[in-house]
Amino acid sequence: MDKVLLITRPNYDPPTTWLHAWAGELLEQAKKSKLGFIDLSGEKARLKELEGRLEKVKPDFVVLNGHGSSDSVTGQDDEVLISIGNNEALLANSVTYAISCNSAKNLGPECVKQGTRAYIGYKEEFAFALDESKTRYPLEDDTARIFLDPAYKVAHSLLKGHSAKESYEGAIGMHKKTMRELLTTDSREDAVHLLPYLFANMNRLACLGDGQATI
Amino acid sequence: MKQKDRKITTDEDIRELVKARLQNFPSGKKISIGGDGDFSKEDLIEAVDQQTDLGKKIINIQMEYIRAFKDGTLLAQING
């Protein structure tokens, strides 16, 4: 049976608009592979839609884009999608990556206890810089790309068959490489302003559960 | 150094340091942080000044970076 990727892509404020675009690149990679995929985009990134698909399809790989807290991940219009003590068991047997603030602090460990094979996420806020003028074409935002390419490296690596730990380490490596480039470049005047947030994201990324898990 | 000569970095010192760093943040760019939203340079400086939750988050991020740079752990980390 083909493996399945389920991805939530809310799109209602600038951060989610940018994540929506970057997650779209991930979907393009999935389309080229043999992986089936379910794209819960925009209004589909809601609780009822997500729960229904998780229960019925039991995807192998789940990517949750959006805002969050230490106890939850949200979707469209900040609707809570997965939260502790509610429905975290729906992620059982999946490898999950949450590009969402704080969720690896409490929700991630609880998901692992409830059967999620591996949960990769952020222990505190995830931050990135964006260029306001690119609202219509976020993928052309080379400032945001500094942050979002390393962040999505986790998911791209998992799609290529790497383990959770390898994917996490690959993303850490890409953060480090990007930081070295920013520290030594003369071509970006804003480099010094971007580094603290990139450093924070790198340190806040966590890989929980079975590091050997693959999708 | 005598006790009376020793300078103590106060919270206000830290806020002023972070605000000074933020002064040259490029116009037209914003920082998106968590579910709080996305913020311009002016928004961030005000948040630090007003000691809001956002301001505290920004201070944490900036000071974590500055301390790691100062004590060498940042360079060790990214070159390791």
mmCIF file of C-alpha atoms in Angstrom:
data_model
loop_
_atom_site.group_PDB
_atom_site.id
_atom_site.type_symbol
_atom_site.label_atom_id
_atom_site.label_comp_id
_atom_site.label_asym_id
_atom_site.label_seq_id
_atom_site.Cartn_x
_atom_site.Cartn_y
_atom_site.Cartn_z
ATOM 1 C CA MET A 1 0.000 0.000 0.000
ATOM 2 C CA ASP A 2 1.390 3.432 -0.890
ATOM 3 C CA LYS A 3 2.469 5.644 1.915
ATOM 4 C CA VAL A 4 0.476 8.814 2.483
ATOM 5 C CA LEU A 5 1.489 12.352 3.420
ATOM 6 C CA LEU A 6 -1.086 14.585 5.057
ATOM 7 C CA ILE A 7 -0.258 18.256 5.222
ATOM 8 C CA THR A 8 -2.182 21.154 6.768
ATOM 9 C CA ARG A 9 -1.668 24.522 5.079
ATOM 10 C CA PRO A 10 -3.740 27.254 6.678
ATOM 11 C CA ASN A 11 -3.526 30.574 4.877
ATOM 12 C CA TYR A 12 -5.015 33.576 6.646
ATOM 13 C CA ASP A 13 -2.249 35.845 7.881
ATOM 14 C CA PRO A 14 1.270 36.662 6.672
ATOM 15 C CA PRO A 15 3.085 33.881 8.574
ATOM 16 C CA THR A 16 0.656 31.203 7.400
ATOM 17 C CA THR A 17 0.742 32.613 3.862
ATOM 18 C CA TRP A 18 4.484 32.166 3.782
ATOM 19 C CA LEU A 19 4.329 28.667 5.320
ATOM 20 C CA HIS A 20 1.554 27.775 2.853
ATOM 21 C CA ALA A 21 3.892 28.623 -0.028
ATOM 22 C CA TRP A 22 6.874 26.720 1.333
ATOM 23 C CA ALA A 23 4.726 23.714 2.136
ATOM 24 C CA GLY A 24 3.572 23.868 -1.479
ATOM 25 C CA GLU A 25 7.158 23.138 -2.537
ATOM 26 C CA LEU A 26 7.027 20.075 -0.313
ATOM 27 C CA LEU A 27 3.867 18.928 -2.045
ATOM 28 C CA GLU A 28 5.575 19.290 -5.407
ATOM 29 C CA GLN A 29 8.264 16.910 -4.165
ATOM 30 C CA ALA A 30 5.611 14.514 -2.891
ATOM 31 C CA LYS A 31 3.863 14.554 -6.272
ATOM 32 C CA LYS A 32 7.061 13.424 -7.956
ATOM 33 C CA SER A 33 7.411 10.522 -5.545
ATOM 34 C CA LYS A 34 5.121 7.521 -5.135
ATOM 35 C CA LEU A 35 3.699 9.045 -1.996
ATOM 36 C CA GLY A 36 -0.016 9.678 -1.892
ATOM 37 C CA PHE A 37 -0.881 13.020 -0.398
ATOM 38 C CA ILE A 38 -3.736 14.886 1.224
ATOM 39 C CA ASP A 39 -3.481 18.665 1.076
ATOM 40 C CA LEU A 40 -5.647 20.386 3.685
ATOM 41 C CA SER A 41 -5.185 23.888 2.347
ATOM 42 C CA GLY A 42 -6.853 27.073 3.515
ATOM 43 C CA GLU A 43 -10.391 26.405 4.706
ATOM 44 C CA LYS A 44 -9.727 22.660 4.673
ATOM 45 C CA ALA A 45 -7.148 23.107 7.439
ATOM 46 C CA ARG A 46 -9.854 22.745 10.054
ATOM 47 C CA LEU A 47 -10.485 20.304 12.876
ATOM 48 C CA LYS A 48 -13.354 18.365 11.354
ATOM 49 C CA GLU A 49 -11.529 17.834 8.062
ATOM 50 C CA LEU A 50 -8.265 16.863 9.761
ATOM 51 C CA GLU A 51 -9.781 14.441 12.247
ATOM 52 C CA GLY A 52 -11.805 12.760 9.524
ATOM 53 C CA ARG A 53 -8.753 12.222 7.322
ATOM 54 C CA LEU A 54 -6.524 11.084 10.191
ATOM 55 C CA GLU A 55 -9.095 8.532 11.305
ATOM 56 C CA LYS A 56 -9.867 7.212 7.856
ATOM 57 C CA VAL A 57 -6.512 7.324 6.106
ATOM 58 C CA LYS A 58 -4.013 7.010 8.982
ATOM 59 C CA PRO A 59 -1.264 8.812 7.079
ATOM 60 C CA ASP A 60 2.346 7.770 7.518
ATOM 61 C CA PHE A 61 3.704 11.306 7.432
ATOM 62 C CA VAL A 62 1.935 14.350 8.827
ATOM 63 C CA VAL A 63 3.164 17.919 8.366
ATOM 64 C CA LEU A 64 1.343 20.516 10.427
ATOM 65 C CA ASN A 65 1.895 24.114 9.408
ATOM 66 C CA GLY A 66 0.512 26.957 11.448
ATOM 67 C CA HIS A 67 0.519 28.612 14.811
ATOM 68 C CA GLY A 68 0.552 26.753 18.078
ATOM 69 C CA SER A 69 1.261 26.580 21.735
ATOM 70 C CA SER A 70 3.065 24.180 24.019
ATOM 71 C CA ASP A 71 -0.137 22.112 24.104
ATOM 72 C CA SER A 72 -1.597 22.467 20.630
ATOM 73 C CA VAL A 73 -1.206 23.103 16.937
ATOM 74 C CA THR A 74 -3.696 25.238 15.054
ATOM 75 C CA GLY A 75 -5.057 25.518 11.530
ATOM 76 C CA GLN A 76 -7.135 27.980 9.586
ATOM 77 C CA ASP A 77 -8.130 31.064 11.588
ATOM 78 C CA ASP A 78 -6.239 29.653 14.557
ATOM 79 C CA GLU A 79 -8.696 26.781 14.987
ATOM 80 C CA VAL A 80 -7.114 24.192 17.270
ATOM 81 C CA LEU A 81 -6.351 21.018 15.329
ATOM 82 C CA ILE A 82 -4.397 18.776 17.687
ATOM 83 C CA SER A 83 -4.268 19.339 21.427
ATOM 84 C CA ILE A 84 -3.216 17.480 24.545
ATOM 85 C CA GLY A 85 -5.877 15.390 26.172
ATOM 86 C CA ASN A 86 -8.088 15.692 23.135
ATOM 87 C CA ASN A 87 -6.987 13.986 19.934
ATOM 88 C CA GLU A 88 -3.226 13.541 19.949
ATOM 89 C CA ALA A 89 -3.732 9.777 19.587
ATOM 90 C CA LEU A 90 -4.847 10.419 15.995
ATOM 91 C CA LEU A 91 -1.187 10.925 15.115
ATOM 92 C CA ALA A 92 -0.311 7.405 16.308
ATOM 93 C CA ASN A 93 1.944 5.423 13.962
ATOM 94 C CA SER A 94 2.862 8.522 11.957
ATOM 95 C CA VAL A 95 6.008 10.552 11.736
ATOM 96 C CA THR A 96 4.902 14.105 12.399
ATOM 97 C CA TYR A 97 6.633 17.399 11.738
ATOM 98 C CA ALA A 98 5.031 20.504 13.176
ATOM 99 C CA ILE A 99 6.210 23.866 11.886
ATOM 100 C CA SER A 100 4.414 25.534 14.707
ATOM 101 C CA CYS A 101 5.520 27.344 17.806
ATOM 102 C CA ASN A 102 6.178 25.584 21.089
ATOM 103 C CA SER A 103 4.409 22.309 20.323
ATOM 104 C CA ALA A 104 7.457 20.113 20.930
ATOM 105 C CA LYS A 105 7.451 21.262 24.544
ATOM 106 C CA ASN A 106 4.340 19.395 25.746
ATOM 107 C CA LEU A 107 2.240 18.229 22.801
ATOM 108 C CA GLY A 108 5.125 16.450 21.086
ATOM 109 C CA PRO A 109 6.075 14.292 24.079
ATOM 110 C CA GLU A 110 2.427 13.462 24.679
ATOM 111 C CA CYS A 111 1.959 12.467 21.047
ATOM 112 C CA VAL A 112 4.917 10.122 21.338
ATOM 113 C CA LYS A 113 3.425 8.586 24.472
ATOM 114 C CA GLN A 114 0.207 8.074 22.526
ATOM 115 C CA GLY A 115 1.958 6.289 19.680
ATOM 116 C CA THR A 116 3.400 8.887 17.294
ATOM 117 C CA ARG A 117 6.553 7.226 16.030
ATOM 118 C CA ALA A 118 8.549 10.450 15.865
ATOM 119 C CA TYR A 119 7.550 14.046 16.452
ATOM 120 C CA ILE A 120 9.777 16.836 15.197
ATOM 121 C CA GLY A 121 8.873 20.354 16.200
ATOM 122 C CA TYR A 122 9.879 23.483 18.083
ATOM 123 C CA LYS A 123 10.187 23.758 21.854
ATOM 124 C CA GLU A 124 9.619 27.504 21.826
ATOM 125 C CA GLU A 125 8.540 30.117 19.290
ATOM 126 C CA PHE A 126 9.525 29.667 15.674
ATOM 127 C CA ALA A 127 10.476 33.003 14.148
ATOM 128 C CA PHE A 128 11.338 34.215 10.685
ATOM 129 C CA ALA A 129 11.868 37.457 8.846
ATOM 130 C CA LEU A 130 9.790 38.293 5.809
ATOM 131 C CA ASP A 131 9.738 40.941 3.135
ATOM 132 C CA GLU A 132 6.330 42.605 3.123
ATOM 133 C CA SER A 133 6.575 43.424 -0.563
ATOM 134 C CA LYS A 134 6.463 39.698 -1.429
ATOM 135 C CA THR A 135 2.983 39.021 -0.054
ATOM 136 C CA ARG A 136 1.691 37.940 -3.464
ATOM 137 C CA TYR A 137 4.769 35.859 -4.251
ATOM 138 C CA PRO A 138 6.255 34.631 -0.964
ATOM 139 C CA LEU A 139 8.520 32.127 -2.728
ATOM 140 C CA GLU A 140 10.429 35.098 -4.161
ATOM 141 C CA ASP A 141 11.222 36.302 -0.643
ATOM 142 C CA ASP A 142 14.936 35.580 -0.267
ATOM 143 C CA THR A 143 14.864 36.864 3.300
ATOM 144 C CA ALA A 144 12.240 34.365 4.422
ATOM 145 C CA ARG A 145 14.036 31.654 2.458
ATOM 146 C CA ILE A 146 16.985 31.957 4.845
ATOM 147 C CA PHE A 147 14.696 30.648 7.600
ATOM 148 C CA LEU A 148 12.183 28.487 5.802
ATOM 149 C CA ASP A 149 14.529 26.417 3.644
ATOM 150 C CA PRO A 150 16.338 25.070 6.732
ATOM 151 C CA ALA A 151 13.007 24.569 8.492
ATOM 152 C CA TYR A 152 11.486 22.588 5.627
ATOM 153 C CA LYS A 153 14.681 20.605 5.168
ATOM 154 C CA VAL A 154 13.285 18.300 7.854
ATOM 155 C CA ALA A 155 10.270 17.424 5.749
ATOM 156 C CA HIS A 156 12.135 17.184 2.451
ATOM 157 C CA SER A 157 14.632 14.792 4.040
ATOM 158 C CA LEU A 158 11.898 12.603 5.450
ATOM 159 C CA LEU A 159 10.300 12.468 1.996
ATOM 160 C CA LYS A 160 13.592 11.260 0.604
ATOM 161 C CA GLY A 161 13.553 8.345 3.016
ATOM 162 C CA HIS A 162 15.886 9.629 5.715
ATOM 163 C CA SER A 163 15.133 8.802 9.323
ATOM 164 C CA ALA A 164 13.689 11.309 11.772
ATOM 165 C CA LYS A 165 17.074 11.809 13.422
ATOM 166 C CA GLU A 166 18.894 12.151 10.095
ATOM 167 C CA SER A 167 16.310 14.661 8.902
ATOM 168 C CA TYR A 168 16.545 16.633 12.121
ATOM 169 C CA GLU A 169 20.356 16.639 11.948
ATOM 170 C CA GLY A 170 20.261 17.621 8.307
ATOM 171 C CA ALA A 171 18.120 20.620 9.160
ATOM 172 C CA ILE A 172 20.450 21.586 12.005
ATOM 173 C CA GLY A 173 23.335 21.328 9.574
ATOM 174 C CA MET A 174 21.581 23.594 7.107
ATOM 175 C CA HIS A 175 20.928 26.150 9.865
ATOM 176 C CA LYS A 176 24.634 26.086 10.729
ATOM 177 C CA LYS A 177 25.716 26.442 7.105
ATOM 178 C CA THR A 178 23.336 29.344 6.586
ATOM 179 C CA MET A 179 24.602 31.050 9.721
ATOM 180 C CA ARG A 180 28.216 30.654 8.598
ATOM 181 C CA GLU A 181 27.298 32.203 5.260
ATOM 182 C CA LEU A 182 25.533 35.115 6.941
ATOM 183 C CA LEU A 183 28.492 35.716 9.241
ATOM 184 C CA THR A 184 30.925 35.920 6.356
ATOM 185 C CA THR A 185 28.925 37.614 3.619
ATOM 186 C CA ASP A 186 29.238 41.212 2.580
ATOM 187 C CA SER A 187 26.289 41.004 0.242
ATOM 188 C CA ARG A 188 23.519 41.158 2.835
ATOM 189 C CA GLU A 189 23.309 44.251 5.006
ATOM 190 C CA ASP A 190 20.559 42.636 7.075
ATOM 191 C CA ALA A 191 22.600 39.525 7.949
ATOM 192 C CA VAL A 192 23.390 40.680 11.472
ATOM 193 C CA HIS A 193 19.676 41.208 12.142
ATOM 194 C CA LEU A 194 18.614 37.800 10.905
ATOM 195 C CA LEU A 195 21.184 35.717 12.758
ATOM 196 C CA PRO A 196 19.640 35.820 16.261
ATOM 197 C CA TYR A 197 16.326 34.419 15.030
ATOM 198 C CA LEU A 198 17.961 31.728 12.919
ATOM 199 C CA PHE A 199 20.124 30.742 15.893
ATOM 200 C CA ALA A 200 17.030 30.534 18.086
ATOM 201 C CA ASN A 201 15.137 28.361 15.594
ATOM 202 C CA MET A 202 18.091 25.990 15.345
ATOM 203 C CA ASN A 203 18.291 25.595 19.116
ATOM 204 C CA ARG A 204 14.554 25.163 19.504
ATOM 205 C CA LEU A 205 14.150 22.382 16.972
ATOM 206 C CA ALA A 206 13.648 19.005 18.657
ATOM 207 C CA CYS A 207 13.311 15.411 17.505
ATOM 208 C CA LEU A 208 11.234 13.279 19.857
ATOM 209 C CA GLY A 209 10.403 9.584 19.825
ATOM 210 C CA ASP A 210 12.113 7.047 17.590
ATOM 211 C CA GLY A 211 14.973 8.728 15.777
ATOM 212 C CA GLN A 212 15.212 5.744 13.421
ATOM 213 C CA ALA A 213 11.636 6.161 12.230
ATOM 214 C CA THR A 214 11.176 6.641 8.503
ATOM 215 C CA ILE A 215 8.016 7.175 6.488
ATOM 216 C CA MET B 1 37.870 44.964 40.901
ATOM 217 C CA LYS B 2 36.350 46.433 43.999
ATOM 218 C CA GLN B 3 32.736 45.624 44.699
ATOM 219 C CA LYS B 4 31.743 49.259 44.371
ATOM 220 C CA ASP B 5 33.374 49.500 40.927
ATOM 221 C CA ARG B 6 31.668 46.442 39.546
ATOM 222 C CA LYS B 7 28.996 47.333 37.021
ATOM 223 C CA ILE B 8 25.833 45.316 37.182
ATOM 224 C CA THR B 9 23.883 44.911 34.002
ATOM 225 C CA THR B 10 20.341 45.782 34.815
ATOM 226 C CA ASP B 11 17.210 44.784 32.966
ATOM 227 C CA GLU B 12 17.079 48.342 31.713
ATOM 228 C CA ASP B 13 20.586 48.023 30.320
ATOM 229 C CA ILE B 14 19.542 44.917 28.483
ATOM 230 C CA ARG B 15 16.432 46.592 27.076
ATOM 231 C CA GLU B 16 18.484 49.533 25.857
ATOM 232 C CA LEU B 17 21.006 47.197 24.263
ATOM 233 C CA VAL B 18 18.302 45.251 22.446
ATOM 234 C CA LYS B 19 16.549 48.435 21.342
ATOM 235 C CA ALA B 20 19.828 49.769 19.987
ATOM 236 C CA ARG B 21 20.326 46.557 18.023
ATOM 237 C CA LEU B 22 16.830 46.784 16.630
ATOM 238 C CA GLN B 23 17.265 50.391 15.466
ATOM 239 C CA ASN B 24 18.999 49.286 12.288
ATOM 240 C CA PHE B 25 16.594 46.485 11.441
ATOM 241 C CA PRO B 26 15.764 46.989 7.774
ATOM 242 C CA SER B 27 12.591 48.808 6.799
ATOM 243 C CA GLY B 28 10.164 46.825 4.715
ATOM 244 C CA LYS B 29 11.024 43.632 6.552
ATOM 245 C CA LYS B 30 9.149 42.176 9.465
ATOM 246 C CA ILE B 31 9.721 39.490 12.026
ATOM 247 C CA SER B 32 7.035 36.853 12.371
ATOM 248 C CA ILE B 33 7.185 35.277 15.771
ATOM 249 C CA GLY B 34 4.808 32.644 16.942
ATOM 250 C CA GLY B 35 1.146 33.330 16.958
ATOM 251 C CA ASP B 36 1.834 36.891 18.005
ATOM 252 C CA GLY B 37 1.896 38.108 14.436
ATOM 253 C CA ASP B 38 4.458 39.905 12.314
ATOM 254 C CA PHE B 39 6.237 43.024 13.469
ATOM 255 C CA SER B 40 8.189 45.922 12.059
ATOM 256 C CA LYS B 41 11.234 47.450 13.626
ATOM 257 C CA GLU B 42 9.079 50.047 15.351
ATOM 258 C CA ASP B 43 6.726 47.392 16.721
ATOM 259 C CA LEU B 44 9.626 45.388 18.132
ATOM 260 C CA ILE B 45 11.263 48.387 19.760
ATOM 261 C CA GLU B 46 8.001 49.405 21.370
ATOM 262 C CA ALA B 47 7.396 45.869 22.618
ATOM 263 C CA VAL B 48 10.831 45.799 24.235
ATOM 264 C CA ASP B 49 10.297 49.233 25.724
ATOM 265 C CA GLN B 50 6.855 48.336 27.089
ATOM 266 C CA GLN B 51 8.114 45.000 28.398
ATOM 267 C CA THR B 52 5.264 43.108 26.777
ATOM 268 C CA ASP B 53 5.333 39.315 26.313
ATOM 269 C CA LEU B 54 6.527 39.908 22.771
ATOM 270 C CA GLY B 55 9.208 42.252 24.055
ATOM 271 C CA LYS B 56 10.440 39.628 26.491
ATOM 272 C CA LYS B 57 10.593 37.039 23.722
ATOM 273 C CA ILE B 58 12.640 39.376 21.562
ATOM 274 C CA ILE B 59 14.997 40.114 24.441
ATOM 275 C CA ASN B 60 15.440 36.391 25.103
ATOM 276 C CA ILE B 61 16.277 35.707 21.493
ATOM 277 C CA GLN B 62 18.681 38.619 21.203
ATOM 278 C CA MET B 63 20.448 37.953 24.505
ATOM 279 C CA GLU B 64 20.738 34.221 23.868
ATOM 280 C CA TYR B 65 22.527 35.104 20.643
ATOM 281 C CA ILE B 66 24.735 37.807 22.153
ATOM 282 C CA ARG B 67 25.823 35.617 25.070
ATOM 283 C CA ALA B 68 26.553 32.667 22.812
ATOM 284 C CA PHE B 69 28.580 34.909 20.500
ATOM 285 C CA LYS B 70 30.451 36.427 23.424
ATOM 286 C CA ASP B 71 31.387 33.163 25.094
ATOM 287 C CA GLY B 72 32.290 31.416 21.876
ATOM 288 C CA THR B 73 29.598 28.745 21.992
ATOM 289 C CA LEU B 74 27.853 30.097 18.924
ATOM 290 C CA LEU B 75 30.911 29.803 16.704
ATOM 291 C CA ALA B 76 31.735 26.415 18.201
ATOM 292 C CA GLN B 77 28.177 25.250 17.518
ATOM 293 C CA ILE B 78 27.922 26.394 13.927
ATOM 294 C CA ASN B 79 31.376 25.142 13.050
ATOM 295 C CA GLY B 80 30.892 21.807 14.752
#
